[in-house]
Amino acid sequence: MAIDRRREAGGGGRPLPEENGSVPGAAGGGAAAPPGPPPANAAGAEIQAVPVPPPATACSPLLLDYDGSVLPFLGGLGGGYQRTLVLLTWVPALFIGFSKFSDSFLLDQPDFWCREADGQGNWSASLAPGHANRSGNGSIFPPPGLPTPAGGNASECDCHEWHYRIRAGLVQNVVSKWDLVCDSAWKVHIAKFSLLVGLIFGHLITGCIADWVGRRPVLLFSVIFILIFGLTVALSVNVTMFSTLRFFEGFCLAGIVLSLYALRIELCPPVHRFMITMVASFIEMAGQFLMPGLAALCRDWQVLQAVIICPFLLMLLYWVIFPESLRWLMATQQFEASKELILQFTHKNRMNMESDIKGVVPELEKEITRRPKKVCIVKVVGTRNLWKNIVVLCVNSLTGYGIHHCFAKSMMGHEAKMAITHNFYADYYTMAGIALASCLAMCPVVGFLGRRGGLLLFMILTALASLLQLGLLNLIGKYSQLPDSGMSDSVKDKFSTAFSIVGMFSSHAVGSLSVFFCAEITPTVIRGGGLGLVLASAGFGRLTAPIMELHNQKGYFLHHVIFACCTLICIICILLLPESKNQNLPENIPDGEHYTRQPLLPHKKGEQPLLLTNSELKDYSGLHDSAAVSDGISENTTANGMKSM
């Protein structure tokens, strides 16, 4: 009856289109008007009909399937141009390694003593005992050949001339330049804060900018400003100016790290993503290993700072030779720029356009007038699964880097008597060697167990090392006090060192793998923001080290207990993550929602899986509407039936 009334309202018995196929903009709730001359107004003039634009249609799925269609058309990593770009993302990792570990040399607490002149102009050494242990990892003792006076006191900090013996290969560093000892020692920790806080803010802000304007502009402007601020650091006239400029240097360094990480991930096919990322990590560690030799050659902290920053001058050439991320251009529907870049790739690789079997370029020309569609990281709040995955990996990153400092202090000793060695280079290379061994172990473990399985294994090792160190060592300490126990403090120290090495080994892997995992499961349109969040979380974890030093290790045990509890929570949450090994990178937010949790171990033949696959989810009523079932996941519908913002 309703259809008959609509026909009468349409002016006759002519059949009308169905409701879902009605003409947009027609009167009568979608009823079509009969053909005839256009209506006239009172003066007899014809009224011109205003054309109604067609409804927005979804983008071609061929163009959004970058790993399945666009990247094979360009030759994957087989093309020489792609290999050159990957190599260009590796080279700056050496400079980044220099900058990240420069604090160990610029702000190292030296051995220091006071020299006082008697009435005849002869100099004698006097000590200020205990101040070095409160201010950092240095110690106060006179140089060889000078007598050690008996009975020093805190009043000897009132000294007019301090003399230093720097252990980090430099003749002068920031501490000796401005006498940051005794009552001024807290300024050293503020200077350490400045670089880390700059990195945290830089990751958060440059990540959002990289999603909006692109990876290439963020990289190039970060290089320009790190040259300005980094070289100005070497010209600092006081510690306040030094700390302020180090904040901005860290901010710009964060933009370089984040943009290169995103570009590296987006250049690679699924099979090579992890190994190419690990190569960059090894190159960065090479900078860590070479840093002591560089400091010994420079001798002065200002020269060292300039030598660390000057190599970034080479990256100014990236303005000419490094293009924007093609994957990001395609995901944000900037098809005109994408077409130009594809032609550039084919020209550099000397490819024939006839190899375009799937018709990427013709399909691109059809969509070339489409408006760009950029997304901010805040849109992830409206998702159902994606925001949970990012939060879990941020907590993992925070826990991994935060508890790493607890293990390091247990091994090196938060008191002088617990230190395994007083040699600066032995301590430095021990830490670097453990990090290198961790990265070497990650390669076969992640290749065999996948991202989620590898992260779970390393987190379990971290939790075990932490709990055993907190619980077992206290038990050993109790029994060592008994006269017939046969245990001594040396046994406790050996166990503590062993657990600390295992904990540092596994926690470093947890932090590194969490960052990589987040880069893979975050969609391309918001990958910069997702990387910024997880890298900022890692920065907060590293920030606990100077905070504990500033408070003279007060609350160290509670600090370790809190992070040990976090490891247990993370073990449970890791099981909720999807597996991204050999999977295509998600390009938009619905693709990120489509990443579903899978069983940790494959089920046996004949065994009913507990978790449904993606194809089975489509057949389950209530998760998808009719359009999503017939046409796949639409542009505005996630895999769980949620509407993207």
XYZ file of C-alpha atoms in Angstrom:
645
model
C 0.000 0.000 0.000
C 2.899 2.336 0.772
C 4.353 1.724 -2.678
C 0.980 2.421 -4.352
C 0.705 5.749 -2.521
C 4.215 6.678 -3.677
C 3.267 5.880 -7.263
C 0.205 8.100 -7.019
C 2.297 10.890 -5.544
C 4.733 10.452 -8.429
C 2.003 11.276 -10.905
C 0.850 8.071 -12.544
C 1.209 4.340 -12.670
C 4.864 4.398 -13.866
C 6.934 1.967 -11.761
C 9.364 3.643 -9.362
C 12.848 2.527 -8.372
C 13.325 0.682 -5.100
C 13.974 2.623 -1.920
C 17.710 1.790 -1.751
C 18.149 2.739 -5.372
C 16.157 5.994 -5.375
C 17.470 9.054 -7.145
C 19.290 11.353 -4.723
C 17.646 14.671 -4.168
C 14.211 13.646 -5.585
C 11.114 14.929 -3.803
C 8.726 12.748 -1.913
C 11.311 10.813 0.074
C 13.195 9.539 -2.962
C 10.351 9.177 -5.542
C 11.329 9.954 -9.125
C 9.434 12.703 -11.003
C 8.105 11.904 -14.476
C 10.044 13.248 -17.448
C 8.816 16.515 -18.892
C 9.728 20.136 -19.474
C 11.425 21.941 -16.595
C 9.069 23.946 -14.337
C 8.626 27.669 -14.889
C 8.277 30.480 -12.406
C 5.590 33.131 -12.411
C 7.402 35.217 -15.067
C 7.679 32.227 -17.382
C 11.446 31.786 -17.019
C 12.710 28.260 -16.764
C 14.323 27.205 -13.499
C 17.728 25.590 -14.092
C 18.186 22.359 -12.182
C 21.248 22.280 -9.936
C 23.241 19.062 -10.471
C 23.613 16.976 -7.335
C 27.098 15.461 -6.841
C 27.163 11.680 -6.699
C 27.627 10.074 -3.297
C 31.185 9.444 -2.154
C 32.343 5.979 -3.139
C 35.012 3.842 -1.556
C 38.514 3.998 -2.970
C 39.647 1.189 -5.212
C 40.817 -1.752 -3.056
C 43.664 -2.320 -5.514
C 45.256 0.994 -4.568
C 44.850 0.392 -0.842
C 46.508 -3.030 -1.088
C 50.025 -1.635 -1.182
C 51.893 -4.811 -0.202
C 49.802 -6.960 -2.523
C 49.675 -4.807 -5.672
C 51.773 -1.624 -5.655
C 54.958 -2.960 -4.045
C 55.201 -6.088 -6.290
C 54.666 -3.855 -9.334
C 57.662 -1.739 -8.237
C 59.784 -4.849 -7.742
C 59.767 -4.982 -3.932
C 63.329 -4.739 -2.655
C 64.591 -6.120 -5.958
C 64.647 -2.654 -7.462
C 67.916 -0.789 -7.148
C 66.208 2.455 -6.181
C 64.438 0.846 -3.230
C 67.715 -0.658 -2.014
C 69.363 2.733 -2.226
C 66.616 4.289 -0.132
C 66.914 1.572 2.509
C 70.673 2.155 2.629
C 70.039 5.874 3.105
C 67.883 5.102 6.153
C 70.719 3.018 7.642
C 73.532 5.566 7.383
C 72.121 8.131 9.873
C 71.737 5.382 12.492
C 75.470 5.749 13.213
C 75.066 9.475 13.917
C 72.008 8.756 16.054
C 74.068 6.297 18.106
C 76.669 8.997 18.754
C 74.022 11.464 19.929
C 72.087 9.050 22.145
C 75.137 7.967 24.139
C 76.909 11.306 24.317
C 75.643 11.936 27.858
C 77.894 9.159 29.155
C 80.886 11.301 28.187
C 79.694 14.896 28.326
C 78.138 14.501 31.783
C 80.243 11.764 33.347
C 81.035 12.480 37.009
C 84.853 12.665 37.249
C 87.148 12.069 40.186
C 87.819 15.445 41.767
C 89.768 17.036 44.572
C 90.509 20.487 45.891
C 93.908 22.132 45.645
C 94.731 24.799 48.171
C 97.803 27.060 48.378
C 99.657 27.730 51.581
C 101.338 31.008 52.387
C 104.463 30.095 50.400
C 102.552 29.263 47.202
C 102.888 25.470 47.494
C 99.859 23.401 46.520
C 98.457 20.518 48.530
C 95.515 18.234 47.894
C 92.523 18.027 50.169
C 89.495 15.798 49.861
C 85.794 16.290 50.156
C 84.821 12.729 51.074
C 81.476 11.248 50.131
C 80.274 13.941 47.753
C 81.009 11.995 44.613
C 78.965 9.061 45.710
C 76.017 11.359 46.341
C 76.369 13.218 43.073
C 76.890 10.432 40.609
C 79.201 7.556 39.827
C 82.471 9.361 40.440
C 84.705 9.245 43.488
C 86.889 11.738 45.251
C 90.527 10.835 45.745
C 93.795 12.626 45.126
C 95.904 11.863 42.070
C 98.882 9.534 42.464
C 101.783 11.176 44.210
C 99.689 13.547 46.360
C 99.237 12.794 50.048
C 95.859 11.882 51.398
C 94.997 14.093 54.335
C 93.385 12.554 57.334
C 89.990 13.548 58.520
C 88.239 15.521 55.791
C 84.767 16.929 56.319
C 81.918 18.417 54.318
C 83.197 21.939 54.825
C 85.959 21.200 52.344
C 83.400 21.614 49.565
C 84.066 25.320 50.040
C 86.881 25.225 47.508
C 88.115 27.919 45.162
C 89.745 25.574 42.658
C 88.726 22.039 41.850
C 90.899 19.635 39.922
C 89.445 16.713 38.020
C 90.457 13.416 36.558
C 87.896 12.477 33.914
C 87.571 8.764 33.241
C 85.735 9.015 29.906
C 88.739 9.875 27.743
C 88.200 13.636 27.804
C 90.441 16.292 29.284
C 87.436 18.479 30.075
C 83.690 17.828 30.126
C 80.596 19.746 31.236
C 81.066 18.839 34.913
C 84.662 20.090 35.061
C 83.885 23.117 32.886
C 81.401 24.626 35.356
C 82.390 22.785 38.578
C 79.172 20.809 38.872
C 80.168 19.020 42.076
C 79.086 19.099 45.709
C 76.156 21.509 46.020
C 75.947 21.973 42.223
C 75.868 18.258 41.424
C 72.084 18.274 40.945
C 72.541 20.366 37.800
C 74.160 17.355 36.119
C 70.937 15.366 36.493
C 68.888 18.259 35.163
C 71.140 18.304 32.100
C 70.471 14.573 31.661
C 66.745 15.222 32.023
C 66.806 17.822 29.274
C 67.833 15.489 26.462
C 65.394 12.750 27.504
C 62.477 15.137 27.993
C 63.237 16.666 24.595
C 63.115 13.199 23.064
C 59.759 12.468 24.725
C 58.081 15.677 23.537
C 59.729 15.347 20.143
C 58.360 11.852 19.571
C 54.834 12.876 20.537
C 54.716 16.054 18.433
C 56.722 15.050 15.359
C 54.762 11.789 15.147
C 51.486 13.670 14.723
C 53.101 16.098 12.257
C 54.496 13.198 10.206
C 50.966 11.822 9.777
C 49.680 15.189 8.615
C 52.408 16.657 6.377
C 54.482 13.562 5.637
C 57.639 11.807 6.778
C 60.032 13.658 4.474
C 59.322 17.230 5.696
C 59.658 16.121 9.330
C 62.996 14.468 8.565
C 64.447 17.415 6.687
C 63.337 20.125 9.102
C 64.557 18.041 12.040
C 67.978 17.781 10.398
C 68.147 21.543 9.854
C 67.228 22.380 13.434
C 69.427 19.740 15.050
C 72.370 21.314 13.234
C 71.406 24.724 14.629
C 70.756 23.636 18.216
C 73.428 20.937 18.348
C 76.247 23.233 17.253
C 74.986 25.972 19.576
C 75.262 23.517 22.498
C 79.032 23.512 21.984
C 79.017 27.301 22.438
C 77.121 27.266 25.746
C 78.350 29.768 28.310
C 76.723 28.154 31.368
C 74.947 24.977 32.371
C 71.494 26.567 32.058
C 72.096 27.376 28.413
C 73.535 23.890 27.899
C 70.471 22.155 29.377
C 67.999 24.308 27.432
C 69.706 23.702 24.112
C 70.003 19.986 24.837
C 66.210 19.865 25.191
C 65.767 21.233 21.665
C 68.518 18.979 20.371
C 66.651 15.988 21.788
C 63.406 17.251 20.253
C 64.964 17.386 16.786
C 66.749 14.058 17.257
C 63.357 12.488 18.006
C 62.011 13.748 14.669
C 64.935 12.154 12.814
C 64.605 8.835 14.655
C 60.839 8.592 14.171
C 60.712 9.612 10.505
C 63.553 7.248 9.543
C 61.914 4.378 11.442
C 58.598 4.947 9.664
C 60.230 5.329 6.239
C 62.239 2.147 6.753
C 59.172 0.125 7.727
C 57.072 1.485 4.855
C 59.696 0.752 2.211
C 59.969 -2.962 2.973
C 57.858 -5.973 1.991
C 56.552 -8.091 4.880
C 59.323 -10.708 4.735
C 62.212 -8.242 5.135
C 60.787 -5.709 7.594
C 62.298 -7.136 10.767
C 65.793 -7.827 9.460
C 66.108 -4.396 7.859
C 65.075 -2.810 11.154
C 67.599 -4.929 13.048
C 70.400 -3.870 10.686
C 69.657 -0.255 11.610
C 69.817 -1.232 15.300
C 73.224 -2.851 14.799
C 74.531 0.270 13.051
C 73.285 2.394 15.941
C 75.124 0.089 18.350
C 78.248 0.541 16.262
C 78.011 4.225 17.170
C 77.779 3.217 20.836
C 80.923 1.076 20.565
C 82.863 3.755 18.666
C 81.931 6.559 21.040
C 84.814 6.041 23.537
C 87.379 6.204 20.733
C 85.754 9.339 19.356
C 85.885 10.961 22.781
C 89.555 10.046 23.192
C 90.355 11.667 19.846
C 88.425 14.866 20.566
C 89.720 15.345 24.152
C 87.402 18.323 24.782
C 83.649 18.177 25.254
C 82.959 21.094 22.897
C 84.933 19.471 20.089
C 83.167 16.165 20.772
C 79.731 17.816 20.593
C 80.601 19.469 17.279
C 81.961 16.201 15.832
C 78.760 14.379 16.845
C 76.490 16.939 15.162
C 78.461 17.777 12.006
C 77.772 14.427 10.223
C 74.106 15.427 10.060
C 75.205 17.945 7.417
C 75.291 15.027 4.974
C 71.566 14.527 5.500
C 70.828 17.893 3.910
C 71.305 16.065 0.615
C 68.192 14.030 1.452
C 66.155 17.050 0.341
C 67.139 16.158 -3.211
C 67.595 12.398 -3.201
C 65.002 11.094 -0.729
C 61.307 11.046 -1.750
C 58.188 10.999 0.358
C 56.857 7.646 1.530
C 54.816 6.254 -1.354
C 52.874 4.041 1.027
C 51.777 7.071 3.061
C 50.766 8.966 -0.087
C 48.624 6.049 -1.256
C 47.045 5.503 2.165
C 46.084 9.187 2.466
C 44.709 9.132 -1.112
C 47.151 11.688 -2.535
C 47.028 9.940 -5.865
C 48.430 12.702 -8.037
C 51.675 12.800 -6.032
C 51.603 9.003 -5.897
C 51.495 8.744 -9.674
C 54.494 11.044 -10.053
C 56.450 9.042 -7.500
C 55.550 5.728 -9.153
C 56.812 7.069 -12.457
C 60.008 8.121 -10.673
C 60.427 4.614 -9.267
C 59.896 2.992 -12.659
C 62.366 5.402 -14.277
C 65.050 4.830 -11.629
C 64.601 1.056 -11.823
C 64.383 1.136 -15.658
C 61.121 -0.765 -15.577
C 58.657 -1.266 -18.401
C 55.128 -0.068 -17.708
C 53.824 -3.216 -19.406
C 54.794 -5.122 -16.260
C 51.805 -3.509 -14.546
C 49.712 -6.667 -14.764
C 47.172 -5.660 -12.143
C 46.630 -2.245 -13.703
C 47.800 -0.074 -10.818
C 48.571 2.978 -12.957
C 45.251 2.967 -14.920
C 43.356 2.563 -11.655
C 45.394 5.385 -10.177
C 44.429 7.700 -13.029
C 40.760 7.023 -12.378
C 41.081 8.090 -8.741
C 43.464 10.991 -9.303
C 40.834 13.655 -8.596
C 40.009 12.253 -5.173
C 40.638 14.589 -2.239
C 43.350 13.596 0.265
C 42.150 11.981 3.456
C 44.497 12.501 6.404
C 43.914 11.144 9.886
C 45.188 12.165 13.332
C 46.179 9.712 16.041
C 43.270 10.884 18.229
C 40.910 9.001 15.886
C 42.185 5.784 17.423
C 40.041 6.522 20.488
C 36.929 5.581 18.509
C 38.238 2.114 17.629
C 37.511 -1.090 19.453
C 40.779 -3.068 19.254
C 43.460 -0.779 17.851
C 43.762 1.532 20.840
C 44.099 -1.450 23.177
C 46.962 -2.875 21.135
C 48.810 0.447 21.160
C 48.319 0.910 24.918
C 49.585 -2.612 25.645
C 52.738 -2.031 23.608
C 53.311 1.372 25.228
C 53.167 -0.241 28.678
C 55.545 -2.976 27.491
C 57.989 -0.372 26.202
C 57.803 1.640 29.428
C 58.347 -1.478 31.538
C 61.211 -2.812 29.431
C 63.275 0.368 29.466
C 62.313 1.263 33.039
C 63.295 -2.041 34.632
C 66.492 -2.111 32.565
C 67.863 0.624 34.834
C 67.013 -1.460 37.921
C 69.067 -4.383 36.628
C 71.919 -2.082 35.616
C 72.118 -0.532 39.085
C 72.011 -3.989 40.689
C 74.905 -5.168 38.560
C 77.062 -2.031 38.752
C 75.952 -1.414 42.333
C 74.004 1.519 43.731
C 76.716 1.662 46.356
C 80.450 1.691 45.677
C 81.061 -1.598 47.500
C 78.640 -3.472 45.233
C 80.208 -2.405 41.950
C 81.740 -5.220 39.889
C 84.387 -2.859 38.601
C 85.478 0.747 38.953
C 86.678 0.977 35.363
C 84.550 3.299 33.239
C 85.287 1.480 29.992
C 84.560 -1.935 31.483
C 81.164 -0.739 32.711
C 80.392 0.984 29.416
C 81.314 -1.949 27.189
C 79.553 -4.424 29.486
C 76.292 -2.553 28.974
C 76.894 -2.277 25.230
C 77.807 -5.951 24.945
C 74.618 -7.063 26.702
C 72.555 -4.881 24.352
C 74.349 -6.357 21.336
C 73.776 -9.917 22.551
C 70.107 -9.096 23.091
C 69.668 -7.896 19.522
C 71.523 -10.917 18.164
C 69.213 -13.234 20.105
C 66.118 -11.391 18.885
C 66.763 -12.343 15.258
C 66.304 -16.159 15.529
C 63.719 -15.950 18.339
C 61.405 -13.566 16.485
C 61.970 -15.427 13.227
C 60.835 -18.675 14.859
C 58.200 -17.550 17.372
C 56.935 -14.410 15.644
C 56.490 -10.946 17.124
C 54.021 -11.877 19.834
C 55.723 -15.119 20.848
C 59.157 -13.470 20.983
C 57.860 -10.554 23.038
C 56.147 -12.954 25.424
C 59.306 -15.038 25.873
C 61.518 -12.053 26.644
C 58.943 -10.589 29.025
C 58.747 -13.892 30.926
C 62.548 -13.909 31.255
C 62.458 -10.336 32.517
C 59.795 -11.152 35.103
C 61.657 -14.245 36.314
C 64.952 -12.387 36.649
C 63.261 -9.563 38.523
C 61.275 -11.756 40.919
C 64.228 -14.029 41.650
C 66.447 -11.055 42.316
C 63.919 -9.511 44.687
C 62.849 -12.706 46.468
C 65.625 -15.270 46.253
C 68.408 -12.846 47.103
C 66.590 -11.711 50.241
C 66.266 -15.365 51.241
C 69.962 -15.959 50.596
C 70.806 -12.867 52.624
C 68.765 -14.195 55.566
C 70.470 -17.613 55.570
C 73.915 -16.114 55.043
C 73.643 -14.576 58.513
C 73.429 -18.035 60.124
C 76.816 -19.301 61.355
C 76.528 -22.811 59.826
C 74.870 -21.835 56.509
C 78.092 -21.818 54.491
C 76.840 -18.834 52.492
C 78.587 -15.519 52.272
C 77.859 -12.123 50.823
C 79.948 -13.030 47.784
C 77.425 -15.758 46.888
C 74.618 -13.208 47.037
C 76.587 -10.776 44.863
C 77.229 -13.468 42.247
C 73.553 -14.365 42.070
C 72.651 -10.688 41.849
C 75.078 -10.164 38.972
C 73.772 -13.230 37.103
C 70.117 -12.202 37.448
C 70.969 -8.633 36.474
C 72.676 -9.741 33.259
C 69.688 -11.918 32.303
C 67.302 -9.097 33.160
C 69.210 -6.487 31.151
C 69.438 -8.916 28.231
C 65.700 -9.647 28.134
C 64.426 -6.164 29.059
C 66.389 -4.567 26.206
C 64.741 -7.026 23.813
C 61.307 -6.226 25.270
C 61.749 -2.495 24.712
C 63.105 -2.805 21.165
C 60.550 -5.387 20.069
C 57.641 -3.370 21.492
C 58.581 -0.384 19.319
C 58.863 -2.537 16.197
C 55.630 -4.409 16.951
C 53.738 -1.124 17.346
C 55.108 0.154 14.032
C 53.715 -2.937 12.296
C 50.195 -3.055 13.733
C 49.558 0.707 13.565
C 47.908 1.751 10.267
C 49.944 3.831 7.832
C 47.689 6.860 8.174
C 48.533 7.141 11.908
C 51.830 5.225 12.072
C 53.737 8.365 13.016
C 51.473 9.015 15.978
C 51.563 5.381 17.104
C 55.353 5.296 16.901
C 55.486 8.579 18.780
C 53.452 7.126 21.647
C 55.522 3.964 22.039
C 58.848 5.800 21.689
C 57.719 8.415 24.219
C 56.828 5.575 26.605
C 60.342 4.203 26.138
C 61.668 7.676 26.950
C 59.683 7.746 30.191
C 61.272 4.412 31.082
C 64.767 5.778 30.484
C 63.889 8.880 32.471
C 63.713 6.828 35.670
C 67.527 6.523 35.693
C 68.367 10.225 36.254
C 65.371 10.556 38.583
C 66.761 7.835 40.843
C 70.235 9.367 40.702
C 68.839 12.767 41.602
C 67.286 11.268 44.743
C 70.510 9.403 45.570
C 68.868 6.018 44.846
C 66.220 6.556 47.542
C 63.215 4.354 46.831
C 65.295 2.079 44.601
C 63.749 -1.129 45.992
C 60.174 0.161 45.599
C 61.027 1.285 42.085
C 62.122 -2.268 41.240
C 59.046 -3.826 42.864
C 56.655 -1.636 40.856
C 58.259 -2.551 37.544
C 58.360 -6.230 38.536
C 54.582 -6.109 39.032
C 54.244 -4.419 35.636
C 56.052 -7.326 33.972
C 53.413 -9.740 35.294
C 50.608 -7.555 33.955
C 52.349 -7.272 30.592
C 52.648 -11.070 30.268
C 48.855 -11.340 30.399
C 48.278 -8.400 28.047
C 50.709 -9.676 25.394
C 48.405 -12.649 24.813
C 45.732 -10.203 23.606
C 47.917 -8.839 20.787
C 47.615 -9.941 17.146
C 50.479 -11.541 15.237
C 51.934 -9.396 12.445
C 54.686 -11.678 11.144
C 54.590 -11.874 7.307
C 51.338 -9.873 7.321
C 50.669 -6.846 5.140
C 50.884 -3.533 6.922
C 47.457 -2.027 7.680
C 46.913 1.094 5.603
C 43.899 2.695 7.280
C 42.077 2.401 10.577
C 39.592 -0.286 9.398
C 42.586 -2.381 8.317
C 44.072 -1.959 11.775
C 40.824 -3.117 13.340
C 40.887 -6.124 11.019
C 43.974 -7.451 12.813
C 42.363 -10.124 15.029
C 43.908 -12.120 17.837
C 45.051 -15.575 16.792
C 46.044 -18.647 18.825
C 49.633 -18.529 20.062
C 50.208 -22.086 18.806
C 48.616 -23.508 15.612
C 45.846 -26.012 16.273
C 46.234 -29.630 15.237
C 44.348 -31.304 12.425
C 40.817 -32.186 13.424
C 40.925 -29.866 16.432
C 38.288 -27.162 16.585
C 40.005 -23.739 16.931
C 38.816 -21.636 19.857
C 39.201 -18.379 17.934
C 37.394 -17.726 14.677
C 39.320 -16.739 11.585
C 38.567 -13.575 9.625
C 36.554 -15.465 7.002
C 34.473 -17.106 9.707
C 33.895 -13.763 11.371
C 32.226 -12.493 8.197
C 29.658 -15.277 8.377
C 28.792 -14.522 11.984
C 25.671 -12.418 12.091
C 25.914 -9.278 14.150
C 29.510 -8.362 13.307
C 28.906 -6.947 9.836
C 26.058 -5.344 8.036
C 24.887 -6.575 4.650
C 27.107 -4.184 2.728
C 30.237 -5.327 4.546
C 29.406 -8.986 3.910
C 28.814 -8.516 0.192
C 31.531 -6.005 -0.621
C 34.124 -6.676 2.115
C 34.938 -4.190 4.792
C 33.784 -0.802 3.668
C 35.625 2.423 4.108
C 33.732 3.419 7.244
C 33.206 -0.003 8.872
C 35.786 -1.815 10.956
C 36.263 -5.551 11.212
C 34.270 -5.594 14.423
C 31.324 -3.678 13.049
C 32.374 -0.402 14.636
C 32.189 2.836 12.717
C 35.511 4.600 12.302
C 35.638 8.249 13.251
